[in-house]
PDB file of C-alpha atoms and ligand atoms in Angstrom:
ATOM      1  CA  UNK A   1      -2.030  -1.343 -37.763  1.00  0.00           C
ATOM      2  CA  UNK A   2      -2.002  -1.412 -33.965  1.00  0.00           C
ATOM      3  CA  UNK A   3      -4.707   0.451 -32.053  1.00  0.00           C
ATOM      4  CA  UNK A   4      -4.287   1.801 -28.551  1.00  0.00           C
ATOM      5  CA  UNK A   5      -7.085   3.062 -26.327  1.00  0.00           C
ATOM      6  CA  UNK A   6      -6.402   4.889 -23.059  1.00  0.00           C
ATOM      7  CA  UNK A   7      -3.454   6.714 -24.654  1.00  0.00           C
ATOM      8  CA  UNK A   8      -4.246   9.919 -22.714  1.00  0.00           C
ATOM      9  CA  UNK A   9      -3.677   7.911 -19.533  1.00  0.00           C
ATOM     10  CA  UNK A  10      -0.729   6.348 -17.741  1.00  0.00           C
ATOM     11  CA  UNK A  11      -0.685   2.819 -19.170  1.00  0.00           C
ATOM     12  CA  UNK A  12      -1.920   3.536 -22.705  1.00  0.00           C
ATOM     13  CA  UNK A  13       0.414   6.538 -23.015  1.00  0.00           C
ATOM     14  CA  UNK A  14       3.405   4.480 -21.935  1.00  0.00           C
ATOM     15  CA  UNK A  15       2.505   1.710 -24.386  1.00  0.00           C
ATOM     16  CA  UNK A  16       2.024   4.207 -27.244  1.00  0.00           C
ATOM     17  CA  UNK A  17       5.502   5.673 -26.613  1.00  0.00           C
ATOM     18  CA  UNK A  18       7.050   2.196 -26.623  1.00  0.00           C
ATOM     19  CA  UNK A  19       5.310   1.220 -29.877  1.00  0.00           C
ATOM     20  CA  UNK A  20       6.479   4.459 -31.533  1.00  0.00           C
ATOM     21  CA  UNK A  21      10.035   3.765 -30.377  1.00  0.00           C
ATOM     22  CA  UNK A  22       9.797   0.303 -31.956  1.00  0.00           C
ATOM     23  CA  UNK A  23       8.846   2.005 -35.250  1.00  0.00           C
ATOM     24  CA  UNK A  24       5.317   0.563 -35.274  1.00  0.00           C
ATOM     25  CA  UNK A  25       2.404   2.177 -37.081  1.00  0.00           C
ATOM     26  CA  UNK A  26      -0.357   2.850 -34.619  1.00  0.00           C
ATOM     27  CA  UNK A  27      -3.640   4.623 -34.081  1.00  0.00           C
ATOM     28  CA  UNK A  28      -4.464   6.220 -30.741  1.00  0.00           C
ATOM     29  CA  UNK A  29      -8.197   6.152 -30.020  1.00  0.00           C
ATOM     30  CA  UNK A  30      -8.930   8.889 -27.505  1.00  0.00           C
ATOM     31  CA  UNK A  31     -11.742  11.052 -26.180  1.00  0.00           C
ATOM     32  CA  UNK A  32      -9.635  14.225 -26.216  1.00  0.00           C
ATOM     33  CA  UNK A  33      -7.082  14.433 -29.063  1.00  0.00           C
ATOM     34  CA  UNK A  34      -5.511  17.554 -27.499  1.00  0.00           C
ATOM     35  CA  UNK A  35      -4.213  15.319 -24.675  1.00  0.00           C
ATOM     36  CA  UNK A  36      -2.907  12.500 -26.918  1.00  0.00           C
ATOM     37  CA  UNK A  37       0.875  12.095 -27.084  1.00  0.00           C
ATOM     38  CA  UNK A  38       2.440  13.322 -30.336  1.00  0.00           C
ATOM     39  CA  UNK A  39       4.488  10.427 -31.676  1.00  0.00           C
ATOM     40  CA  UNK A  40       6.025   9.370 -35.012  1.00  0.00           C
ATOM     41  CA  UNK A  41       4.098   6.842 -37.095  1.00  0.00           C
ATOM     42  CA  UNK A  42       1.001   7.597 -35.057  1.00  0.00           C
ATOM     43  CA  UNK A  43      -2.440   8.835 -36.025  1.00  0.00           C
ATOM     44  CA  UNK A  44      -4.989  10.066 -33.506  1.00  0.00           C
ATOM     45  CA  UNK A  45      -8.697   9.348 -33.867  1.00  0.00           C
ATOM     46  CA  UNK A  46     -11.297  10.693 -31.471  1.00  0.00           C
ATOM     47  CA  UNK A  47     -14.392   8.917 -30.226  1.00  0.00           C
ATOM     48  CA  UNK A  48     -16.955   9.412 -27.493  1.00  0.00           C
ATOM     49  CA  UNK A  49     -15.679   6.644 -25.224  1.00  0.00           C
ATOM     50  CA  UNK A  50     -16.689   3.048 -24.569  1.00  0.00           C
ATOM     51  CA  UNK A  51     -20.363   4.026 -24.537  1.00  0.00           C
ATOM     52  CA  UNK A  52     -20.177   5.338 -28.134  1.00  0.00           C
ATOM     53  CA  UNK A  53     -20.683   2.199 -30.301  1.00  0.00           C
ATOM     54  CA  UNK A  54     -20.769   3.996 -33.676  1.00  0.00           C
ATOM     55  CA  UNK A  55     -17.726   6.093 -32.841  1.00  0.00           C
ATOM     56  CA  UNK A  56     -15.859   2.968 -31.755  1.00  0.00           C
ATOM     57  CA  UNK A  57     -16.655   1.027 -34.946  1.00  0.00           C
ATOM     58  CA  UNK A  58     -15.403   4.022 -36.969  1.00  0.00           C
ATOM     59  CA  UNK A  59     -12.280   4.408 -34.852  1.00  0.00           C
ATOM     60  CA  UNK A  60     -11.437   0.677 -34.746  1.00  0.00           C
ATOM     61  CA  UNK A  61     -11.899   0.010 -38.492  1.00  0.00           C
ATOM     62  CA  UNK A  62      -8.533  -0.808 -40.099  1.00  0.00           C
ATOM     63  CA  UNK A  63      -6.946  -1.980 -36.842  1.00  0.00           C
ATOM     64  CA  UNK A  64      -5.740  -5.580 -36.622  1.00  0.00           C
ATOM     65  CA  UNK A  65      -4.571  -5.696 -32.995  1.00  0.00           C
ATOM     66  CA  UNK A  66      -6.253  -3.509 -30.375  1.00  0.00           C
ATOM     67  CA  UNK A  67      -5.032  -2.691 -26.885  1.00  0.00           C
ATOM     68  CA  UNK A  68      -8.247  -2.275 -24.904  1.00  0.00           C
ATOM     69  CA  UNK A  69      -7.374  -0.419 -21.707  1.00  0.00           C
ATOM     70  CA  UNK A  70     -10.026  -1.046 -19.068  1.00  0.00           C
ATOM     71  CA  UNK A  71     -12.216   1.966 -18.309  1.00  0.00           C
ATOM     72  CA  UNK A  72     -12.107   3.987 -15.128  1.00  0.00           C
ATOM     73  CA  UNK A  73     -14.429   2.441 -12.570  1.00  0.00           C
ATOM     74  CA  UNK A  74     -18.115   3.318 -12.986  1.00  0.00           C
ATOM     75  CA  UNK A  75     -21.355   1.527 -12.125  1.00  0.00           C
ATOM     76  CA  UNK A  76     -21.741   0.468 -15.784  1.00  0.00           C
ATOM     77  CA  UNK A  77     -18.103  -0.305 -16.611  1.00  0.00           C
ATOM     78  CA  UNK A  78     -18.834  -3.922 -17.600  1.00  0.00           C
ATOM     79  CA  UNK A  79     -21.516  -2.822 -20.084  1.00  0.00           C
ATOM     80  CA  UNK A  80     -19.075  -0.275 -21.541  1.00  0.00           C
ATOM     81  CA  UNK A  81     -16.402  -2.952 -21.944  1.00  0.00           C
ATOM     82  CA  UNK A  82     -18.877  -5.244 -23.696  1.00  0.00           C
ATOM     83  CA  UNK A  83     -19.844  -2.439 -26.099  1.00  0.00           C
ATOM     84  CA  UNK A  84     -16.153  -1.839 -26.844  1.00  0.00           C
ATOM     85  CA  UNK A  85     -15.549  -5.536 -27.547  1.00  0.00           C
ATOM     86  CA  UNK A  86     -18.631  -5.754 -29.785  1.00  0.00           C
ATOM     87  CA  UNK A  87     -17.500  -2.661 -31.702  1.00  0.00           C
ATOM     88  CA  UNK A  88     -14.021  -4.132 -32.174  1.00  0.00           C
ATOM     89  CA  UNK A  89     -15.536  -7.320 -33.597  1.00  0.00           C
ATOM     90  CA  UNK A  90     -17.877  -5.335 -35.878  1.00  0.00           C
ATOM     91  CA  UNK A  91     -14.896  -3.288 -37.103  1.00  0.00           C
ATOM     92  CA  UNK A  92     -12.947  -6.441 -38.037  1.00  0.00           C
ATOM     93  CA  UNK A  93     -10.294  -6.277 -35.303  1.00  0.00           C
ATOM     94  CA  UNK A  94      -8.454  -9.611 -35.241  1.00  0.00           C
ATOM     95  CA  UNK A  95      -6.966  -9.570 -31.741  1.00  0.00           C
ATOM     96  CA  UNK A  96      -7.721  -7.784 -28.478  1.00  0.00           C
ATOM     97  CA  UNK A  97      -5.131  -7.338 -25.747  1.00  0.00           C
ATOM     98  CA  UNK A  98      -7.107  -6.488 -22.616  1.00  0.00           C
ATOM     99  CA  UNK A  99      -5.817  -5.010 -19.348  1.00  0.00           C
ATOM    100  CA  UNK A 100      -7.449  -7.174 -16.689  1.00  0.00           C
ATOM    101  CA  UNK A 101      -6.782  -7.653 -12.988  1.00  0.00           C
ATOM    102  CA  UNK A 102      -5.070 -10.263 -10.863  1.00  0.00           C
ATOM    103  CA  UNK A 103      -7.485 -12.878  -9.523  1.00  0.00           C
ATOM    104  CA  UNK A 104     -10.228 -11.978 -12.035  1.00  0.00           C
ATOM    105  CA  UNK A 105     -13.068 -14.398 -11.255  1.00  0.00           C
ATOM    106  CA  UNK A 106     -16.851 -14.445 -11.118  1.00  0.00           C
ATOM    107  CA  UNK A 107     -16.656 -14.784  -7.325  1.00  0.00           C
ATOM    108  CA  UNK A 108     -13.565 -12.609  -6.734  1.00  0.00           C
ATOM    109  CA  UNK A 109     -13.663 -10.844  -3.378  1.00  0.00           C
ATOM    110  CA  UNK A 110     -12.550  -7.600  -5.089  1.00  0.00           C
ATOM    111  CA  UNK A 111     -15.767  -6.570  -6.810  1.00  0.00           C
ATOM    112  CA  UNK A 112     -13.982  -4.718  -9.657  1.00  0.00           C
ATOM    113  CA  UNK A 113     -12.094  -7.945 -10.498  1.00  0.00           C
ATOM    114  CA  UNK A 114     -15.481  -9.533 -11.267  1.00  0.00           C
ATOM    115  CA  UNK A 115     -16.027  -6.922 -14.038  1.00  0.00           C
ATOM    116  CA  UNK A 116     -12.663  -7.890 -15.479  1.00  0.00           C
ATOM    117  CA  UNK A 117     -13.572 -11.590 -15.422  1.00  0.00           C
ATOM    118  CA  UNK A 118     -16.876 -10.983 -17.209  1.00  0.00           C
ATOM    119  CA  UNK A 119     -15.122  -8.774 -19.782  1.00  0.00           C
ATOM    120  CA  UNK A 120     -12.609 -11.561 -20.403  1.00  0.00           C
ATOM    121  CA  UNK A 121     -15.466 -14.053 -20.805  1.00  0.00           C
ATOM    122  CA  UNK A 122     -17.220 -11.759 -23.287  1.00  0.00           C
ATOM    123  CA  UNK A 123     -14.016 -11.490 -25.347  1.00  0.00           C
ATOM    124  CA  UNK A 124     -13.518 -15.287 -25.243  1.00  0.00           C
ATOM    125  CA  UNK A 125     -16.902 -15.916 -26.851  1.00  0.00           C
ATOM    126  CA  UNK A 126     -16.296 -13.660 -29.880  1.00  0.00           C
ATOM    127  CA  UNK A 127     -14.183 -16.078 -31.923  1.00  0.00           C
ATOM    128  CA  UNK A 128     -11.304 -13.596 -32.233  1.00  0.00           C
ATOM    129  CA  UNK A 129      -7.761 -13.829 -30.880  1.00  0.00           C
ATOM    130  CA  UNK A 130      -7.085 -12.374 -27.468  1.00  0.00           C
ATOM    131  CA  UNK A 131      -4.436 -11.901 -24.808  1.00  0.00           C
ATOM    132  CA  UNK A 132      -5.279 -11.060 -21.207  1.00  0.00           C
ATOM    133  CA  UNK A 133      -2.896  -9.057 -19.076  1.00  0.00           C
ATOM    134  CA  UNK A 134      -3.966  -9.517 -15.446  1.00  0.00           C
ATOM    135  CA  UNK A 135      -2.152  -6.908 -13.429  1.00  0.00           C
ATOM    136  CA  UNK A 136      -1.483  -6.684  -9.715  1.00  0.00           C
ATOM    137  CA  UNK A 137      -1.895  -3.302  -7.989  1.00  0.00           C
ATOM    138  CA  UNK A 138       0.196  -0.587  -9.616  1.00  0.00           C
ATOM    139  CA  UNK A 139       3.391   0.065  -7.685  1.00  0.00           C
ATOM    140  CA  UNK A 140       3.059   3.736  -8.619  1.00  0.00           C
ATOM    141  CA  UNK A 141       0.019   3.951  -6.302  1.00  0.00           C
ATOM    142  CA  UNK A 142       1.821   2.506  -3.244  1.00  0.00           C
ATOM    143  CA  UNK A 143       2.997   5.944  -1.990  1.00  0.00           C
ATOM    144  CA  UNK A 144      -0.643   7.091  -2.085  1.00  0.00           C
ATOM    145  CA  UNK A 145      -1.889   4.284   0.176  1.00  0.00           C
ATOM    146  CA  UNK A 146      -1.313   6.266   3.375  1.00  0.00           C
ATOM    147  CA  UNK A 147      -3.660   9.164   4.164  1.00  0.00           C
ATOM    148  CA  UNK A 148      -2.528  12.669   5.162  1.00  0.00           C
ATOM    149  CA  UNK A 149      -2.144  11.328   8.710  1.00  0.00           C
ATOM    150  CA  UNK A 150       0.409   8.734   7.564  1.00  0.00           C
ATOM    151  CA  UNK A 151      -1.957   5.835   8.191  1.00  0.00           C
ATOM    152  CA  UNK A 152      -2.732   3.064   5.722  1.00  0.00           C
ATOM    153  CA  UNK A 153      -6.075   1.764   6.898  1.00  0.00           C
ATOM    154  CA  UNK A 154      -8.178  -1.094   5.608  1.00  0.00           C
ATOM    155  CA  UNK A 155      -9.284  -4.650   6.394  1.00  0.00           C
ATOM    156  CA  UNK A 156      -6.293  -6.378   4.759  1.00  0.00           C
ATOM    157  CA  UNK A 157      -4.943  -8.189   7.855  1.00  0.00           C
ATOM    158  CA  UNK A 158      -1.533  -9.627   7.114  1.00  0.00           C
ATOM    159  CA  UNK A 159      -2.421 -10.430   3.484  1.00  0.00           C
ATOM    160  CA  UNK A 160       0.127  -9.745   0.760  1.00  0.00           C
ATOM    161  CA  UNK A 161       0.259  -7.917  -2.567  1.00  0.00           C
ATOM    162  CA  UNK A 162       2.932  -7.934  -5.261  1.00  0.00           C
ATOM    163  CA  UNK A 163       2.694  -4.420  -6.749  1.00  0.00           C
ATOM    164  CA  UNK A 164       3.878  -4.002 -10.334  1.00  0.00           C
ATOM    165  CA  UNK A 165       5.318  -0.806 -11.818  1.00  0.00           C
ATOM    166  CA  UNK A 166       3.334   0.811 -14.657  1.00  0.00           C
ATOM    167  CA  UNK A 167       6.559   0.966 -16.708  1.00  0.00           C
ATOM    168  CA  UNK A 168       6.962  -2.809 -16.334  1.00  0.00           C
ATOM    169  CA  UNK A 169       3.312  -3.335 -17.304  1.00  0.00           C
ATOM    170  CA  UNK A 170       3.802  -1.171 -20.411  1.00  0.00           C
ATOM    171  CA  UNK A 171       6.950  -3.060 -21.421  1.00  0.00           C
ATOM    172  CA  UNK A 172       5.049  -6.347 -21.116  1.00  0.00           C
ATOM    173  CA  UNK A 173       2.016  -5.034 -23.031  1.00  0.00           C
ATOM    174  CA  UNK A 174       4.261  -3.787 -25.848  1.00  0.00           C
ATOM    175  CA  UNK A 175       5.654  -7.324 -26.148  1.00  0.00           C
ATOM    176  CA  UNK A 176       2.160  -8.856 -26.160  1.00  0.00           C
ATOM    177  CA  UNK A 177       1.077  -6.436 -28.887  1.00  0.00           C
ATOM    178  CA  UNK A 178       4.062  -6.784 -31.199  1.00  0.00           C
ATOM    179  CA  UNK A 179       5.284 -10.372 -30.846  1.00  0.00           C
ATOM    180  CA  UNK A 180       3.680 -13.562 -32.187  1.00  0.00           C
ATOM    181  CA  UNK A 181       2.588 -16.458 -29.960  1.00  0.00           C
ATOM    182  CA  UNK A 182       0.598 -14.614 -27.308  1.00  0.00           C
ATOM    183  CA  UNK A 183      -2.765 -15.802 -28.639  1.00  0.00           C
ATOM    184  CA  UNK A 184      -5.139 -17.098 -25.935  1.00  0.00           C
ATOM    185  CA  UNK A 185      -2.518 -16.424 -23.258  1.00  0.00           C
ATOM    186  CA  UNK A 186      -3.361 -15.006 -19.849  1.00  0.00           C
ATOM    187  CA  UNK A 187      -0.426 -13.268 -18.181  1.00  0.00           C
ATOM    188  CA  UNK A 188      -0.251 -12.251 -14.556  1.00  0.00           C
ATOM    189  CA  UNK A 189       1.934  -9.173 -14.226  1.00  0.00           C
ATOM    190  CA  UNK A 190       3.373  -8.770 -10.743  1.00  0.00           C
ATOM    191  CA  UNK A 191       6.343  -7.334  -8.957  1.00  0.00           C
ATOM    192  CA  UNK A 192       9.072  -9.604  -7.609  1.00  0.00           C
ATOM    193  CA  UNK A 193       7.911  -9.706  -3.977  1.00  0.00           C
ATOM    194  CA  UNK A 194       4.634 -10.128  -2.121  1.00  0.00           C
ATOM    195  CA  UNK A 195       4.516  -7.761   0.849  1.00  0.00           C
ATOM    196  CA  UNK A 196       2.053  -6.973   3.631  1.00  0.00           C
ATOM    197  CA  UNK A 197       0.648  -3.487   4.114  1.00  0.00           C
ATOM    198  CA  UNK A 198       2.597  -3.279   7.401  1.00  0.00           C
ATOM    199  CA  UNK A 199       5.792  -3.988   5.440  1.00  0.00           C
ATOM    200  CA  UNK A 200       4.811  -1.343   2.868  1.00  0.00           C
ATOM    201  CA  UNK A 201       4.256   1.154   5.717  1.00  0.00           C
ATOM    202  CA  UNK A 202       7.728   0.342   7.065  1.00  0.00           C
ATOM    203  CA  UNK A 203       9.285   0.812   3.615  1.00  0.00           C
ATOM    204  CA  UNK A 204       7.434   4.119   3.106  1.00  0.00           C
ATOM    205  CA  UNK A 205       8.737   5.306   6.502  1.00  0.00           C
ATOM    206  CA  UNK A 206      12.273   4.223   5.654  1.00  0.00           C
ATOM    207  CA  UNK A 207      12.208   6.027   2.293  1.00  0.00           C
ATOM    208  CA  UNK A 208      10.771   9.313   3.589  1.00  0.00           C
ATOM    209  CA  UNK A 209      10.993  11.619   6.575  1.00  0.00           C
ATOM    210  CA  UNK A 210       7.573  10.711   7.966  1.00  0.00           C
ATOM    211  CA  UNK A 211       6.275   7.713   9.852  1.00  0.00           C
ATOM    212  CA  UNK A 212       3.701   5.631   8.042  1.00  0.00           C
ATOM    213  CA  UNK A 213       1.857   2.856   9.854  1.00  0.00           C
ATOM    214  CA  UNK A 214      -0.768   0.296   8.936  1.00  0.00           C
ATOM    215  CA  UNK A 215      -4.036   0.014  10.862  1.00  0.00           C
ATOM    216  CA  UNK A 216      -6.016  -3.154  10.254  1.00  0.00           C
ATOM    217  CA  UNK A 217      -9.712  -2.236  10.194  1.00  0.00           C
ATOM    218  CA  UNK A 218     -12.777  -4.442  10.303  1.00  0.00           C
ATOM    219  CA  UNK A 219     -14.986  -4.066   7.203  1.00  0.00           C
ATOM    220  CA  UNK A 220     -17.448  -2.083   9.368  1.00  0.00           C
ATOM    221  CA  UNK A 221     -14.668   0.266  10.530  1.00  0.00           C
ATOM    222  CA  UNK A 222     -13.553   0.634   6.900  1.00  0.00           C
ATOM    223  CA  UNK A 223     -17.063   1.686   5.866  1.00  0.00           C
ATOM    224  CA  UNK A 224     -17.228   4.188   8.725  1.00  0.00           C
ATOM    225  CA  UNK A 225     -13.793   5.702   8.004  1.00  0.00           C
ATOM    226  CA  UNK A 226     -14.777   6.253   4.347  1.00  0.00           C
ATOM    227  CA  UNK A 227     -18.330   7.531   5.010  1.00  0.00           C
ATOM    228  CA  UNK A 228     -17.136  11.156   4.676  1.00  0.00           C
ATOM    229  CA  UNK A 229     -16.607  10.625   0.931  1.00  0.00           C
ATOM    230  CA  UNK A 230     -20.329   9.898   0.360  1.00  0.00           C
ATOM    231  CA  UNK A 231     -19.359   7.410  -2.349  1.00  0.00           C
ATOM    232  CA  UNK A 232     -22.045   5.350  -4.097  1.00  0.00           C
ATOM    233  CA  UNK A 233     -22.423   1.782  -2.797  1.00  0.00           C
ATOM    234  CA  UNK A 234     -20.674   0.131  -5.793  1.00  0.00           C
ATOM    235  CA  UNK A 235     -17.617   2.345  -5.329  1.00  0.00           C
ATOM    236  CA  UNK A 236     -17.431   1.902  -1.553  1.00  0.00           C
ATOM    237  CA  UNK A 237     -17.629  -1.872  -2.059  1.00  0.00           C
ATOM    238  CA  UNK A 238     -14.812  -1.664  -4.612  1.00  0.00           C
ATOM    239  CA  UNK A 239     -12.608   0.286  -2.205  1.00  0.00           C
ATOM    240  CA  UNK A 240     -13.237  -1.992   0.780  1.00  0.00           C
ATOM    241  CA  UNK A 241     -13.028  -5.269  -1.096  1.00  0.00           C
ATOM    242  CA  UNK A 242      -9.588  -4.227  -2.379  1.00  0.00           C
ATOM    243  CA  UNK A 243      -8.483  -4.794   1.220  1.00  0.00           C
ATOM    244  CA  UNK A 244     -10.626  -7.836   2.026  1.00  0.00           C
ATOM    245  CA  UNK A 245      -9.275  -9.442  -1.178  1.00  0.00           C
ATOM    246  CA  UNK A 246      -5.742  -8.822   0.083  1.00  0.00           C
ATOM    247  CA  UNK A 247      -6.724 -10.424   3.412  1.00  0.00           C
ATOM    248  CA  UNK A 248      -8.155 -13.407   1.503  1.00  0.00           C
ATOM    249  CA  UNK A 249      -4.817 -13.880  -0.301  1.00  0.00           C
ATOM    250  CA  UNK A 250      -6.234 -13.062  -3.747  1.00  0.00           C
ATOM    251  CA  UNK A 251      -3.458 -10.544  -4.609  1.00  0.00           C
ATOM    252  CA  UNK A 252      -0.710 -12.750  -3.186  1.00  0.00           C
ATOM    253  CA  UNK A 253       0.462 -13.750  -6.656  1.00  0.00           C
ATOM    254  CA  UNK A 254       4.088 -13.493  -7.793  1.00  0.00           C
ATOM    255  CA  UNK A 255       4.971 -14.658 -11.295  1.00  0.00           C
ATOM    256  CA  UNK A 256       7.939 -14.412 -13.665  1.00  0.00           C
ATOM    257  CA  UNK A 257       5.693 -13.162 -16.491  1.00  0.00           C
ATOM    258  CA  UNK A 258       7.161  -9.628 -16.628  1.00  0.00           C
ATOM    259  CA  UNK A 259      10.635 -11.125 -16.957  1.00  0.00           C
ATOM    260  CA  UNK A 260       9.510 -13.650 -19.566  1.00  0.00           C
ATOM    261  CA  UNK A 261       7.858 -10.961 -21.674  1.00  0.00           C
ATOM    262  CA  UNK A 262      10.412  -8.174 -21.284  1.00  0.00           C
ATOM    263  CA  UNK A 263      13.700  -9.972 -20.504  1.00  0.00           C
ATOM    264  CA  UNK A 264      14.216  -7.715 -17.505  1.00  0.00           C
ATOM    265  CA  UNK A 265      13.323  -8.128 -13.860  1.00  0.00           C
ATOM    266  CA  UNK A 266      10.327  -6.187 -12.537  1.00  0.00           C
ATOM    267  CA  UNK A 267      11.038  -3.437 -10.014  1.00  0.00           C
ATOM    268  CA  UNK A 268      10.283  -4.286  -6.371  1.00  0.00           C
ATOM    269  CA  UNK A 269       8.824  -2.095  -3.633  1.00  0.00           C
ATOM    270  CA  UNK A 270      12.109  -1.224  -1.910  1.00  0.00           C
ATOM    271  CA  UNK A 271      13.877  -0.373  -5.178  1.00  0.00           C
ATOM    272  CA  UNK A 272      10.949   1.752  -6.336  1.00  0.00           C
ATOM    273  CA  UNK A 273      10.749   3.716  -3.093  1.00  0.00           C
ATOM    274  CA  UNK A 274      14.483   4.255  -2.826  1.00  0.00           C
ATOM    275  CA  UNK A 275      14.575   5.531  -6.431  1.00  0.00           C
ATOM    276  CA  UNK A 276      11.889   8.065  -5.457  1.00  0.00           C
ATOM    277  CA  UNK A 277      13.826   9.274  -2.435  1.00  0.00           C
ATOM    278  CA  UNK A 278      17.095   9.766  -4.387  1.00  0.00           C
TER     279      UNK A 278
HETATM  280  N1  NAP B 301      -3.843  -2.271 -11.343  1.00  0.00           N
HETATM  281  C1  NAP B 301      -4.190  -1.189 -10.650  1.00  0.00           C
HETATM  282  O1  NAP B 301      -3.672  -0.916  -9.538  1.00  0.00           O
HETATM  283  C2  NAP B 301      -5.211  -0.244 -11.188  1.00  0.00           C
HETATM  284  C3  NAP B 301      -5.491   0.904 -10.461  1.00  0.00           C
HETATM  285  C4  NAP B 301      -6.390   1.808 -10.991  1.00  0.00           C
HETATM  286  C5  NAP B 301      -7.002   1.556 -12.211  1.00  0.00           C
HETATM  287  N2  NAP B 301      -6.697   0.432 -12.904  1.00  0.00           N
HETATM  288  C6  NAP B 301      -7.308   0.145 -14.231  1.00  0.00           C
HETATM  289  O2  NAP B 301      -6.277   0.251 -15.217  1.00  0.00           O
HETATM  290  C7  NAP B 301      -6.682   1.182 -16.239  1.00  0.00           C
HETATM  291  C8  NAP B 301      -5.473   1.905 -16.813  1.00  0.00           C
HETATM  292  O3  NAP B 301      -4.758   2.498 -15.760  1.00  0.00           O
HETATM  293  P1  NAP B 301      -4.087   3.930 -15.927  1.00  0.00           P
HETATM  294  O4  NAP B 301      -3.200   4.098 -14.761  1.00  0.00           O
HETATM  295  O5  NAP B 301      -3.566   4.088 -17.310  1.00  0.00           O
HETATM  296  O6  NAP B 301      -5.381   4.883 -15.753  1.00  0.00           O
HETATM  297  P2  NAP B 301      -5.533   6.391 -16.233  1.00  0.00           P
HETATM  298  O7  NAP B 301      -4.239   7.114 -16.216  1.00  0.00           O
HETATM  299  O8  NAP B 301      -6.679   6.935 -15.451  1.00  0.00           O
HETATM  300  O9  NAP B 301      -5.960   6.273 -17.773  1.00  0.00           O
HETATM  301  C9  NAP B 301      -7.174   5.703 -18.155  1.00  0.00           C
HETATM  302  C10 NAP B 301      -7.290   5.885 -19.658  1.00  0.00           C
HETATM  303  O10 NAP B 301      -8.445   5.194 -20.085  1.00  0.00           O
HETATM  304  C11 NAP B 301      -9.319   6.141 -20.709  1.00  0.00           C
HETATM  305  N3  NAP B 301     -10.684   5.813 -20.319  1.00  0.00           N
HETATM  306  C12 NAP B 301     -11.156   5.647 -19.055  1.00  0.00           C
HETATM  307  N4  NAP B 301     -12.452   5.376 -19.090  1.00  0.00           N
HETATM  308  C13 NAP B 301     -12.822   5.372 -20.405  1.00  0.00           C
HETATM  309  C14 NAP B 301     -14.050   5.164 -21.078  1.00  0.00           C
HETATM  310  N5  NAP B 301     -15.179   4.904 -20.409  1.00  0.00           N
HETATM  311  N6  NAP B 301     -14.047   5.229 -22.435  1.00  0.00           N
HETATM  312  C15 NAP B 301     -12.906   5.498 -23.116  1.00  0.00           C
HETATM  313  N7  NAP B 301     -11.721   5.717 -22.537  1.00  0.00           N
HETATM  314  C16 NAP B 301     -11.685   5.651 -21.184  1.00  0.00           C
HETATM  315  C17 NAP B 301      -8.938   7.516 -20.176  1.00  0.00           C
HETATM  316  O11 NAP B 301      -9.352   8.498 -21.109  1.00  0.00           O
HETATM  317  P3  NAP B 301      -9.563  10.036 -20.655  1.00  0.00           P
HETATM  318  O12 NAP B 301      -8.175  10.618 -20.532  1.00  0.00           O
HETATM  319  O13 NAP B 301     -10.345  10.625 -21.763  1.00  0.00           O
HETATM  320  O14 NAP B 301     -10.286  10.018 -19.355  1.00  0.00           O
HETATM  321  C18 NAP B 301      -7.434   7.353 -20.073  1.00  0.00           C
HETATM  322  O15 NAP B 301      -6.821   7.531 -21.326  1.00  0.00           O
HETATM  323  C19 NAP B 301      -7.691   2.097 -15.524  1.00  0.00           C
HETATM  324  O16 NAP B 301      -8.540   2.733 -16.456  1.00  0.00           O
HETATM  325  C20 NAP B 301      -8.406   1.115 -14.608  1.00  0.00           C
HETATM  326  O17 NAP B 301      -9.390   0.380 -15.308  1.00  0.00           O
HETATM  327  C21 NAP B 301      -5.807  -0.471 -12.414  1.00  0.00           C
END
């Protein structure tokens, strides 16, 4: 029995549909069953989320391999992930496939990537099998980088990212979940090219009828331009360090892991944007 969390969301939902298509038996563990996809060979179990230890143990019992989709960003996300891992172990789950982030490290510039590193470390110490899927920025979010004024702003300098399409991530996760030999592996899922934000702005302009440009901010300017959102400090730091991590080269990672796992090439920025403008 495969278990999938996050199935009401983009990644988990895509993975669930792929597993159903492969004829696998799976359980979707969701907070709101009304929003779970209806799929053959699939049961839906509700729980209160990653801060509901008892609900998680109940929902995870009987599952051998669990896809643990990382939680939406909150101040206590790491604690929630640790509770989810502990519940999986208590429920007898044998393997966790965890959606992590490129460059996950204790001292990562991108503060949210530190949470991913510490979640990985917590999983490593449990004595169960695991597979880590470290993903670059989702390609699907690239069109949202520019504000209403057509400006992508942030302190990223001429650093590069290799965005990866959610569909490619889901294909790779389905392989990790259903094939043997992924134990203790860490994959880095990336698109085929590493591009600067100025290059992304040029591609967005080319693929649409508006001009998008990139403005390189200082970290202080980035804080000031986001002050209107009144975000808590942890969230503001997460937003800004996304860009300073790009500037530091921490997202400039291109691998062949999507191709190795899925036997197809990942979609690149230009292909993705021209598909959207068709
Ligand atoms: N690589 C990137 O560029 C990037 C960008 C943004 C986020 N992420 C990370 O990747 C994850 C998956 O991405 P996505 O696009 O599938 O996100 P998504 O569409 O927002 O889906 C997130 C899923 O996780 C569930 N979830 C979130 N927090 C939870 C919690 N505390 N307890 C239990 N379930 C929880 C949500 O359940 P509900 O429907 O009940 O809310 C939803 O099913 C995100 O959650 C985030 O950690 C990565």
